[in-house]
Short mmCIF file of C-alpha atoms in Angstrom, two decimals:
data_model
loop_
_atom_site.label_atom_id
_atom_site.label_comp_id
_atom_site.label_asym_id
_atom_site.label_seq_id
_atom_site.Cartn_x
_atom_site.Cartn_y
_atom_site.Cartn_z
CA UNK A 134 0.00 0.00 0.00
CA UNK A 135 1.24 3.49 -0.81
CA UNK A 136 2.41 5.26 2.31
CA UNK A 137 -0.38 7.38 3.79
CA UNK A 138 -2.89 6.15 1.23
CA UNK A 139 -5.17 4.79 3.94
CA UNK A 140 -5.78 8.36 5.08
CA UNK A 141 -7.11 9.21 1.63
CA UNK A 142 -8.96 6.03 0.74
CA UNK A 143 -12.42 7.03 1.98
CA UNK A 144 -12.39 10.49 0.31
CA UNK A 145 -11.13 8.89 -2.92
CA UNK A 146 -13.96 6.32 -2.79
CA UNK A 147 -16.46 9.17 -2.43
CA UNK A 148 -14.90 11.02 -5.38
CA UNK A 149 -15.06 7.93 -7.61
CA UNK A 150 -18.67 7.31 -6.58
CA UNK A 151 -19.76 10.83 -7.53
CA UNK A 152 -18.00 10.72 -10.89
CA UNK A 153 -19.46 7.27 -11.57
CA UNK A 154 -22.90 8.85 -11.35
CA UNK A 155 -21.90 11.50 -13.88
CA UNK A 156 -20.72 8.85 -16.35
CA UNK A 157 -24.15 7.22 -16.66
CA UNK A 158 -25.98 8.06 -19.89
CA UNK A 159 -29.40 7.80 -18.25
CA UNK A 160 -30.78 7.65 -14.74
CA UNK A 161 -31.57 4.19 -13.36
CA UNK A 162 -34.96 3.43 -11.76
CA UNK A 163 -35.54 4.93 -8.35
CA UNK A 164 -35.33 1.57 -6.60
CA UNK A 165 -31.73 1.17 -7.81
CA UNK A 166 -30.74 4.49 -6.25
CA UNK A 167 -32.46 3.70 -2.96
CA UNK A 168 -30.91 0.22 -2.89
CA UNK A 169 -27.43 1.69 -3.34
CA UNK A 170 -28.01 4.07 -0.43
CA UNK A 171 -29.48 1.36 1.82
CA UNK A 172 -26.73 -1.16 1.04
CA UNK A 173 -24.08 1.53 1.56
CA UNK A 174 -25.49 2.37 5.00
CA UNK A 175 -25.37 -1.30 5.99
CA UNK A 176 -21.77 -1.74 4.83
CA UNK A 177 -20.73 1.43 6.64
CA UNK A 178 -20.85 -0.45 9.94
CA UNK A 179 -18.52 -3.23 8.77
CA UNK A 180 -14.75 -2.95 9.03
CA UNK A 181 -13.94 -4.28 5.55
CA UNK A 182 -16.84 -2.77 3.69
CA UNK A 183 -16.33 0.92 4.39
CA UNK A 184 -14.67 1.73 1.08
CA UNK A 185 -17.48 0.07 -0.87
CA UNK A 186 -19.97 1.79 1.46
CA UNK A 187 -18.45 5.21 0.73
CA UNK A 188 -18.58 4.49 -3.01
CA UNK A 189 -22.20 3.30 -2.91
CA UNK A 190 -23.35 6.20 -0.75
CA UNK A 191 -21.64 8.75 -3.00
CA UNK A 192 -23.09 7.12 -6.10
CA UNK A 193 -26.59 6.91 -4.63
CA UNK A 194 -26.41 10.50 -3.36
CA UNK A 195 -25.38 11.73 -6.81
CA UNK A 196 -28.16 9.82 -8.58
CA UNK A 197 -30.67 11.10 -6.02
CA UNK A 198 -29.62 14.70 -6.69
CA UNK A 199 -29.88 14.18 -10.44
CA UNK A 200 -33.33 12.63 -10.08
CA UNK A 201 -34.59 15.42 -7.85
CA UNK A 202 -33.36 18.10 -10.25
CA UNK A 203 -34.91 16.36 -13.27
CA UNK A 204 -38.22 16.22 -11.38
CA UNK A 205 -37.93 19.94 -10.66
CA UNK A 206 -37.85 20.99 -14.32
CA UNK A 207 -40.81 22.98 -15.60
CA UNK A 208 -43.88 20.99 -16.64
CA UNK A 209 -44.45 21.12 -20.40
CA UNK A 210 -48.00 22.41 -19.97
CA UNK A 211 -46.68 25.56 -18.27
CA UNK A 212 -44.25 26.53 -21.05
CA UNK A 213 -44.94 30.12 -22.24
CA UNK A 214 -47.83 30.37 -19.78
CA UNK A 215 -48.31 33.49 -17.62
CA UNK A 216 -48.97 32.79 -13.95
CA UNK A 217 -49.37 34.93 -10.84
CA UNK A 218 -46.80 33.57 -8.38
CA UNK A 219 -46.10 34.64 -4.82
CA UNK A 220 -42.59 33.90 -3.65
CA UNK A 221 -39.37 35.04 -2.05
CA UNK A 222 -36.15 36.44 -3.54
CA UNK A 223 -33.48 34.04 -2.30
CA UNK A 224 -30.23 35.58 -3.54
CA UNK A 225 -28.54 38.90 -4.24
CA UNK A 226 -30.25 40.37 -7.34
CA UNK A 227 -27.91 41.18 -10.21
CA UNK A 228 -28.43 44.72 -11.50
CA UNK A 229 -27.64 45.00 -15.22
CA UNK A 230 -28.25 48.14 -17.32
CA UNK A 231 -31.23 46.59 -19.16
CA UNK A 232 -32.63 44.13 -16.63
CA UNK A 233 -32.51 42.71 -13.12
CA UNK A 234 -31.91 39.00 -12.59
CA UNK A 235 -32.63 37.09 -9.39
CA UNK A 236 -33.56 33.67 -8.03
CA UNK A 237 -37.19 33.37 -6.99
CA UNK A 238 -38.68 30.63 -4.80
CA UNK A 239 -42.48 30.14 -4.96
CA UNK A 240 -44.14 30.08 -1.54
CA UNK A 241 -47.60 28.93 -2.60
CA UNK A 242 -48.17 25.48 -4.06
CA UNK A 243 -50.85 24.81 -6.65
CA UNK A 244 -51.65 21.16 -7.33
CA UNK A 245 -52.65 22.06 -10.91
CA UNK A 246 -49.49 24.08 -11.56
CA UNK A 247 -46.56 22.34 -9.89
CA UNK A 248 -43.77 24.92 -10.11
CA UNK A 249 -40.08 24.17 -9.58
CA UNK A 250 -38.51 25.14 -6.28
CA UNK A 251 -36.20 27.70 -7.93
CA UNK A 252 -36.95 30.08 -10.80
CA UNK A 253 -34.41 32.36 -12.45
CA UNK A 254 -36.37 35.55 -13.04
CA UNK A 255 -35.57 38.37 -15.48
CA UNK A 256 -37.24 41.76 -14.98
CA UNK A 257 -36.87 44.00 -18.07
CA UNK A 258 -39.63 46.64 -18.29
CA UNK A 259 -40.77 48.92 -15.48
CA UNK A 260 -38.57 47.06 -13.05
CA UNK A 261 -38.72 47.90 -9.37
CA UNK A 262 -36.09 47.71 -6.66
CA UNK A 263 -35.74 44.05 -5.66
CA UNK A 264 -33.93 43.03 -2.48
CA UNK A 265 -32.88 39.66 -1.12
CA UNK A 266 -35.44 38.13 1.25
CA UNK A 267 -38.39 40.19 0.00
CA UNK A 268 -41.71 38.52 -0.79
CA UNK A 269 -43.25 39.49 -4.15
CA UNK A 270 -46.38 38.64 -6.08
CA UNK A 271 -45.16 38.48 -9.68
CA UNK A 272 -46.83 37.84 -13.00
CA UNK A 273 -44.38 35.51 -14.70
CA UNK A 274 -44.10 34.10 -18.20
CA UNK A 275 -42.40 30.74 -17.76
CA UNK A 276 -39.91 29.00 -20.00
CA UNK A 277 -37.94 25.77 -19.60
CA UNK A 278 -34.28 26.07 -18.53
CA UNK A 279 -33.02 25.81 -22.08
CA UNK A 280 -30.76 27.99 -24.18
CA UNK A 281 -29.62 28.43 -27.75
CA UNK A 282 -26.91 26.13 -29.02
CA UNK A 283 -23.50 27.71 -28.53
CA UNK A 284 -20.64 25.92 -30.27
CA UNK A 285 -18.00 28.41 -29.11
CA UNK A 286 -18.99 29.15 -25.53
CA UNK A 287 -20.31 27.65 -22.30
CA UNK A 288 -23.24 25.26 -22.17
CA UNK A 289 -25.90 27.43 -20.54
CA UNK A 290 -28.41 24.62 -20.11
CA UNK A 291 -25.84 22.59 -18.21
CA UNK A 292 -25.06 25.64 -16.07
CA UNK A 293 -28.75 26.14 -15.24
CA UNK A 294 -29.06 22.47 -14.28
CA UNK A 295 -25.97 22.71 -12.05
CA UNK A 296 -27.44 25.81 -10.41
CA UNK A 297 -30.66 23.82 -9.74
CA UNK A 298 -32.78 26.25 -11.72
CA UNK A 299 -36.03 24.55 -12.74
CA UNK A 300 -37.40 27.26 -15.03
CA UNK A 301 -36.71 30.69 -16.51
CA UNK A 302 -39.25 33.44 -15.90
CA UNK A 303 -39.84 36.87 -17.40
CA UNK A 304 -41.51 39.34 -15.03
CA UNK A 305 -44.50 41.13 -16.58
CA UNK A 306 -45.38 43.12 -13.45
CA UNK A 307 -45.03 42.72 -9.71
CA UNK A 308 -46.22 43.83 -6.32
CA UNK A 309 -44.13 43.86 -3.16
CA UNK A 310 -45.90 41.85 -0.45
CA UNK A 311 -43.45 41.90 2.46
CA UNK A 312 -40.00 43.12 3.38
CA UNK A 313 -37.38 40.55 4.43
CA UNK A 314 -38.34 38.77 7.62
CA UNK A 315 -35.89 38.45 10.49
CA UNK A 316 -33.66 35.46 9.77
CA UNK A 317 -34.74 35.23 6.13
CA UNK A 318 -31.67 34.95 3.86
CA UNK A 319 -29.46 36.79 6.42
CA UNK A 320 -26.25 36.41 4.42
CA UNK A 321 -27.90 37.71 1.25
CA UNK A 322 -29.29 40.69 3.17
CA UNK A 323 -25.82 41.52 4.47
CA UNK A 324 -24.47 41.29 0.92
CA UNK A 325 -27.25 43.58 -0.29
CA UNK A 326 -26.61 46.21 2.39
CA UNK A 327 -22.88 46.10 1.74
CA UNK A 328 -23.45 46.60 -1.99
CA UNK A 329 -25.71 49.58 -1.29
CA UNK A 330 -23.12 51.11 1.02
CA UNK A 331 -20.41 50.71 -1.62
CA UNK A 332 -22.71 52.34 -4.17
CA UNK A 333 -23.33 55.34 -1.91
CA UNK A 334 -19.65 55.87 -1.13
CA UNK A 335 -18.29 55.31 -4.65
CA UNK A 336 -21.24 56.52 -6.71
CA UNK A 337 -20.17 57.51 -10.21
CA UNK A 338 -16.59 56.31 -9.81
CA UNK A 339 -15.12 53.73 -12.14
CA UNK A 340 -13.85 51.68 -9.21
CA UNK A 341 -17.36 51.04 -7.88
CA UNK A 342 -18.17 47.89 -9.95
CA UNK A 343 -14.69 46.50 -9.25
CA UNK A 344 -15.07 46.98 -5.50
CA UNK A 345 -18.55 45.39 -5.68
CA UNK A 346 -17.10 42.39 -7.51
CA UNK A 347 -14.34 41.93 -4.94
CA UNK A 348 -16.53 42.55 -1.90
CA UNK A 349 -19.72 40.60 -2.67
CA UNK A 350 -18.88 38.78 -5.94
CA UNK A 351 -21.36 40.92 -7.90
CA UNK A 352 -19.94 41.49 -11.38
CA UNK A 353 -23.18 42.79 -12.89
CA UNK A 354 -21.97 46.40 -12.66
CA UNK A 355 -18.94 45.87 -14.90
CA UNK A 356 -19.27 47.62 -18.25
CA UNK A 357 -18.40 45.89 -21.52
CA UNK A 358 -15.27 48.05 -21.84
CA UNK A 359 -14.11 47.03 -18.36
CA UNK A 360 -14.69 43.36 -19.12
CA UNK A 361 -12.81 43.68 -22.43
CA UNK A 362 -9.94 45.34 -20.56
CA UNK A 363 -9.80 42.50 -18.03
CA UNK A 364 -9.76 39.92 -20.82
CA UNK A 365 -7.08 41.79 -22.80
CA UNK A 366 -4.81 42.10 -19.75
CA UNK A 367 -5.44 38.53 -18.57
CA UNK A 368 -6.71 39.69 -15.18
CA UNK A 369 -10.33 38.44 -15.31
CA UNK A 370 -9.53 35.76 -12.75
CA UNK A 371 -8.66 38.42 -10.17
CA UNK A 372 -12.35 39.35 -9.94
CA UNK A 373 -13.48 35.73 -9.61
CA UNK A 374 -13.46 35.08 -5.86
CA UNK A 375 -11.15 32.11 -5.39
CA UNK A 376 -8.22 30.82 -3.38
CA UNK A 377 -6.21 34.04 -3.57
CA UNK A 378 -8.98 36.13 -2.03
CA UNK A 379 -9.96 33.56 0.60
CA UNK A 380 -6.28 33.15 1.53
CA UNK A 381 -5.83 36.91 1.94
CA UNK A 382 -8.95 37.02 4.14
CA UNK A 383 -7.58 34.19 6.29
CA UNK A 384 -4.21 35.94 6.69
CA UNK A 385 -5.93 39.22 7.58
CA UNK A 386 -8.12 37.46 10.16
CA UNK A 387 -5.07 35.71 11.62
CA UNK A 388 -3.13 38.97 12.02
CA UNK A 389 -6.15 40.81 13.42
CA UNK A 390 -6.57 38.07 16.03
CA UNK A 391 -2.88 38.38 16.90
CA UNK A 392 -3.21 42.15 17.37
CA UNK A 393 -6.22 41.65 19.65
CA UNK A 394 -4.29 39.07 21.66
CA UNK A 395 -1.56 41.65 22.31
CA UNK A 396 -4.09 43.28 24.63
CA UNK A 397 -3.96 40.06 26.68
CA UNK A 398 -0.22 39.37 27.23
CA UNK A 399 -1.08 36.35 29.33
CA UNK A 400 -2.32 34.50 26.22
CA UNK A 401 -0.51 36.18 23.33
CA UNK A 402 2.62 33.99 23.48
CA UNK A 403 1.00 30.72 24.52
CA UNK A 404 -0.18 27.78 22.44
CA UNK A 405 -3.75 28.87 23.23
CA UNK A 406 -3.04 32.28 21.74
CA UNK A 407 -1.59 30.66 18.62
CA UNK A 408 -4.67 28.49 18.21
CA UNK A 409 -6.99 31.46 18.72
CA UNK A 410 -5.14 33.36 15.98
CA UNK A 411 -5.57 30.39 13.63
CA UNK A 412 -9.27 30.28 14.53
CA UNK A 413 -9.51 33.98 13.71
CA UNK A 414 -8.13 33.26 10.25
CA UNK A 415 -10.68 30.49 9.68
CA UNK A 416 -13.56 32.72 10.81
CA UNK A 417 -12.42 35.51 8.49
CA UNK A 418 -12.20 33.07 5.57
CA UNK A 419 -15.68 31.70 6.31
CA UNK A 420 -17.12 35.23 6.51
CA UNK A 421 -15.61 36.26 3.20
CA UNK A 422 -16.70 33.03 1.53
CA UNK A 423 -20.27 33.74 2.66
CA UNK A 424 -20.12 37.27 1.24
CA UNK A 425 -18.80 35.82 -2.03
CA UNK A 426 -21.81 33.53 -2.42
CA UNK A 427 -20.20 30.11 -1.75
CA UNK A 428 -18.95 29.40 -5.29
CA UNK A 429 -17.16 26.13 -6.06
CA UNK A 430 -13.70 27.74 -6.05
CA UNK A 431 -14.62 29.48 -2.80
CA UNK A 432 -15.66 26.18 -1.19
CA UNK A 433 -12.46 24.48 -2.32
CA UNK A 434 -10.25 27.27 -1.01
CA UNK A 435 -12.11 27.48 2.29
CA UNK A 436 -11.88 23.74 2.95
CA UNK A 437 -8.16 23.59 2.13
CA UNK A 438 -7.40 26.64 4.29
CA UNK A 439 -9.44 25.16 7.15
CA UNK A 440 -7.51 21.89 6.86
CA UNK A 441 -4.19 23.77 6.83
CA UNK A 442 -4.98 25.94 9.85
CA UNK A 443 -6.51 23.07 11.79
CA UNK A 444 -3.36 21.01 11.19
CA UNK A 445 -1.25 23.91 12.48
CA UNK A 446 -3.48 24.22 15.56
CA UNK A 447 -3.04 20.55 16.50
CA UNK A 448 0.65 20.44 15.43
CA UNK A 449 0.13 17.87 12.70
CA UNK A 450 2.20 17.37 9.56
CA UNK A 451 0.51 18.96 6.55
CA UNK A 452 0.04 16.79 3.48
CA UNK A 453 -1.00 18.97 0.49
CA UNK A 454 -2.34 16.01 -1.47
CA UNK A 455 -4.46 14.84 1.44
CA UNK A 456 -5.99 18.30 1.93
CA UNK A 457 -6.64 18.50 -1.82
CA UNK A 458 -8.42 15.12 -1.86
CA UNK A 459 -10.40 16.03 1.25
CA UNK A 460 -11.48 19.36 -0.26
CA UNK A 461 -12.48 17.68 -3.52
CA UNK A 462 -14.52 14.98 -1.77
CA UNK A 463 -16.31 17.45 0.52
CA UNK A 464 -17.24 19.78 -2.35
CA UNK A 465 -18.61 16.81 -4.32
CA UNK A 466 -20.58 15.50 -1.34
CA UNK A 467 -22.05 18.92 -0.58
CA UNK A 468 -22.96 19.47 -4.25
CA UNK A 469 -22.74 16.39 -6.51
CA UNK A 470 -23.74 18.59 -9.48
CA UNK A 471 -20.60 20.75 -9.12
CA UNK A 472 -18.66 18.94 -11.93
CA UNK A 473 -21.22 20.29 -14.41
CA UNK A 474 -19.72 23.79 -14.01
CA UNK A 475 -16.52 24.87 -15.73
CA UNK A 476 -15.38 26.67 -12.57
CA UNK A 477 -15.14 23.34 -10.74
CA UNK A 478 -12.61 21.96 -13.21
CA UNK A 479 -10.65 25.18 -13.51
CA UNK A 480 -10.37 25.50 -9.75
CA UNK A 481 -9.31 21.96 -8.88
CA UNK A 482 -7.11 21.36 -11.94
CA UNK A 483 -5.21 24.59 -11.22
CA UNK A 484 -4.54 23.49 -7.64
CA UNK A 485 -3.58 19.97 -8.80
CA UNK A 486 -1.05 21.48 -11.20
CA UNK A 487 0.45 23.60 -8.40
CA UNK A 488 0.74 20.55 -6.12
CA UNK A 489 2.34 18.50 -8.92
#
């Protein structure tokens, strides 16, 4: 056995199980998925069957997610139909010059019109100010999550599926029903308030959309000329919240914790003080990842930084490959549809190349 491989065997089994689900050309019957999950749970309690259990559970979990998302796609009878839907805005609306785009979750269920759990809504004409957590009654024209064939660009239909969007919707008109309730989408509300504050302070300045992109991962304010400039200079990746930004947040949190500990000399130079400073770095990284919207690259960076700092806290040897495999397996378990996005491959392949 390769030295240290036992520490990576279970995460690797999970990774293989998730990718095995992606390799299937069609979904098996539901009883096959449930059997894989049940058999995996039984094997999990046996000493020699844990690797197979991890593989079966990962495979069954992936197939279950695929099945649920397929079931969530818009019913054919509702295509191009206009419906009055009451629901909640569940993310930070993107404010483009010609339209506003946001995720909308229906709150009322109609047995005759079974809507998907998540709609991607576009508001073009007479649009109103939409905030995360608000409840709206909208007249929506519904379309399936399809897109035109693009031979030279990303697969938008695959992206919509990975984002768990069940239908596209065009807003005809809307009425605000309720402001965000306490505890409703708290992270999105913080992102919204921070974006508004940035807009007030930097209103009219060219740096405003760049600061918005770096602070809350909202790139909707970037003009076409700014995007062309980023592409021409090869700096587009600097505005995509990833490992660099999460790492800087962790370092800043670590140093801030150290400065605060200087006020308590009794702990500042002890092992407890060192561990508290590492914990401060992890908390800062988690906070910034939440503000950035929990993208795949953000999840990967956060998990790897958490593994690194936790290893330092407990004085363990750091194995980069082990942390990479652990991050990959956790991201896949949290979201088995993640490999459908290009950002997943770009993020993990870049880190694999650096480790190699």
